[in-house]
Coordinates of N, CA and C in Angstrom, one line a residue:
M6 N 93.5 107.3 86.1 CA 94.6 106.6 86.9 C 94.2 106.7 88.4
Q7 N 94.3 105.6 89.0 CA 94.0 105.5 90.5 C 95.1 106.2 91.3
S8 N 94.6 106.8 92.4 CA 95.6 107.4 93.3 C 96.2 106.3 94.1
F9 N 97.3 106.7 94.8 CA 98.0 105.7 95.6 C 97.1 105.2 96.7
V10 N 96.3 106.1 97.3 CA 95.4 105.7 98.4 C 94.3 104.7 97.8
E11 N 93.8 104.9 96.7 CA 92.8 104.0 96.1 C 93.4 102.7 95.8
K12 N 94.6 102.7 95.2 CA 95.3 101.4 94.9 C 95.6 100.7 96.2
A13 N 96.0 101.4 97.2 CA 96.3 100.7 98.5 C 95.0 100.1 99.1
R14 N 93.9 100.8 99.0 CA 92.6 100.3 99.5 C 92.3 99.0 98.8
V15 N 92.3 99.0 97.4 CA 92.0 97.8 96.7 C 92.9 96.7 97.0
Y16 N 94.2 97.0 97.1 CA 95.2 95.9 97.4 C 95.0 95.4 98.8
M17 N 94.7 96.2 99.7 CA 94.5 95.8 101.1 C 93.3 94.9 101.2
I18 N 92.2 95.2 100.5 CA 91.0 94.4 100.5 C 91.3 93.0 99.9
A19 N 92.1 93.0 98.8 CA 92.5 91.7 98.2 C 93.3 90.9 99.1
L20 N 94.3 91.5 99.8 CA 95.1 90.8 100.8 C 94.2 90.2 101.9
M21 N 93.3 91.0 102.4 CA 92.4 90.5 103.5 C 91.6 89.4 103.0
K22 N 91.0 89.4 101.8 CA 90.3 88.3 101.3 C 91.1 87.1 101.1
A23 N 92.3 87.2 100.5 CA 93.2 86.1 100.3 C 93.6 85.4 101.5
G24 N 93.8 86.2 102.6 CA 94.2 85.6 103.9 C 93.1 85.4 104.8
D25 N 91.9 85.7 104.4 CA 90.7 85.5 105.2 C 90.8 86.3 106.5
F26 N 91.3 87.5 106.4 CA 91.5 88.4 107.6 C 90.3 89.4 107.7
S27 N 89.9 89.6 108.9 CA 88.9 90.6 109.2 C 89.5 91.9 109.5
V28 N 88.8 92.9 109.6 CA 89.3 94.2 110.0 C 89.9 94.1 111.4
E29 N 89.2 93.4 112.3 CA 89.7 93.2 113.6 C 91.0 92.5 113.6
D30 N 91.2 91.5 112.7 CA 92.5 90.9 112.6 C 93.6 91.9 112.3
V31 N 93.4 92.7 111.3 CA 94.3 93.7 110.8 C 94.7 94.6 111.9
A32 N 93.6 95.1 112.6 CA 93.9 96.0 113.7 C 94.7 95.4 114.8
A33 N 94.5 94.1 115.1 CA 95.3 93.5 116.2 C 96.8 93.3 115.7
M34 N 96.9 92.9 114.4 CA 98.3 92.6 113.9 C 99.1 93.9 113.8
T35 N 98.4 95.0 113.6 CA 99.2 96.3 113.3 C 99.0 97.3 114.4
E36 N 98.3 96.9 115.5 CA 98.1 97.8 116.6 C 97.4 99.1 116.2
S37 N 96.5 99.0 115.3 CA 95.7 100.2 114.8 C 94.3 100.1 115.3
S38 N 93.6 101.2 115.1 CA 92.2 101.2 115.5 C 91.3 100.5 114.5
V39 N 90.4 99.7 115.0 CA 89.4 99.1 114.1 C 88.6 100.1 113.3
N40 N 88.2 101.2 114.0 CA 87.4 102.2 113.3 C 88.2 102.9 112.2
T41 N 89.5 103.2 112.4 CA 90.3 103.8 111.4 C 90.4 102.9 110.2
I42 N 90.6 101.6 110.4 CA 90.8 100.7 109.2 C 89.4 100.6 108.5
K43 N 88.4 100.4 109.3 CA 87.0 100.4 108.7 C 86.7 101.6 107.8
N44 N 87.0 102.8 108.4 CA 86.8 104.0 107.7 C 87.6 104.0 106.3
F45 N 88.8 103.5 106.4 CA 89.6 103.5 105.2 C 89.1 102.5 104.2
I46 N 88.8 101.3 104.6 CA 88.3 100.2 103.7 C 87.0 100.6 103.1
Y47 N 86.1 101.1 103.9 CA 84.7 101.3 103.4 C 84.5 102.8 103.0
K48 N 85.6 103.6 102.9 CA 85.5 105.0 102.4 C 84.5 105.8 103.2
K49 N 84.5 105.6 104.6 CA 83.5 106.3 105.4 C 84.0 107.7 105.9
T50 N 85.2 108.1 105.4 CA 85.7 109.4 105.7 C 86.4 110.0 104.6
T51 N 86.5 111.3 104.5 CA 87.2 111.9 103.4 C 88.7 112.1 103.8
K52 N 89.0 111.9 105.1 CA 90.4 112.0 105.6 C 91.1 110.7 105.4
N53 N 92.1 110.7 104.6 CA 92.9 109.4 104.4 C 93.9 109.2 105.6
P54 N 94.2 108.0 105.9 CA 95.2 107.7 106.9 C 96.6 108.1 106.3
G55 N 97.6 108.3 107.1 CA 98.9 108.6 106.7 C 99.6 107.5 105.9
F56 N 100.6 107.9 105.2 CA 101.4 106.9 104.4 C 101.9 105.8 105.3
D57 N 102.4 106.1 106.5 CA 103.0 105.1 107.4 C 101.9 104.1 107.8
S58 N 100.7 104.6 108.1 CA 99.6 103.6 108.5 C 99.3 102.7 107.3
I59 N 99.2 103.2 106.1 CA 98.9 102.3 105.0 C 100.0 101.3 104.8
V60 N 101.2 101.7 104.9 CA 102.4 100.8 104.7 C 102.3 99.8 105.8
N61 N 102.1 100.2 107.0 CA 102.0 99.2 108.2 C 100.9 98.2 107.9
W62 N 99.7 98.6 107.4 CA 98.7 97.6 107.2 C 99.0 96.7 106.1
I63 N 99.6 97.2 105.0 CA 99.9 96.3 103.8 C 101.0 95.3 104.3
L64 N 102.0 95.8 104.9 CA 103.1 94.9 105.4 C 102.6 93.9 106.4
G65 N 101.7 94.3 107.3 CA 101.1 93.5 108.3 C 100.3 92.3 107.7
L66 N 99.7 92.6 106.5 CA 99.0 91.6 105.8 C 99.8 90.7 104.9
G67 N 101.1 90.9 104.9 CA 102.0 90.1 104.1 C 102.2 90.7 102.7
G68 N 101.7 91.9 102.5 CA 101.7 92.5 101.2 C 103.1 92.9 100.8
D69 N 103.3 93.3 99.5 CA 104.6 93.7 99.0 C 104.4 95.1 98.4
L70 N 105.1 96.1 98.9 CA 105.0 97.5 98.4 C 105.3 97.6 96.9
N71 N 106.3 96.8 96.4 CA 106.6 96.8 95.0 C 105.4 96.4 94.2
E72 N 104.7 95.4 94.6 CA 103.5 94.9 93.9 C 102.4 96.0 94.0
L73 N 102.3 96.6 95.1 CA 101.3 97.7 95.2 C 101.5 98.8 94.2
V74 N 102.7 99.2 94.0 CA 103.0 100.3 93.1 C 103.3 99.9 91.7
G75 N 103.2 98.6 91.4 CA 103.3 98.0 90.1 C 104.7 97.7 89.6
Y76 N 105.6 97.4 90.5 CA 106.9 96.9 90.0 C 106.9 95.5 89.9

C-alpha cells in the first residue's frame, strides 16, 4: 500500500502533466520554493514536506483531496 506522501507525489505529477505545468509554475502559483518542489517530485531528499505544503500544491494545481485519498 502506498503512503500518503507517495500517493500525493504521483497525483501531483499527474496534475502537472495534465495541466502542462512546470515545477516553476507550481512554485509561482503556491509561493513555494522551486527546490522544495523539485526535491519532493524527484525524491531528492528523505525529508518530506509538511502536510500543509502538499495540500497547498495539490489545490494550487486544481486537484481534489478526495480524489487523492480515493473517495
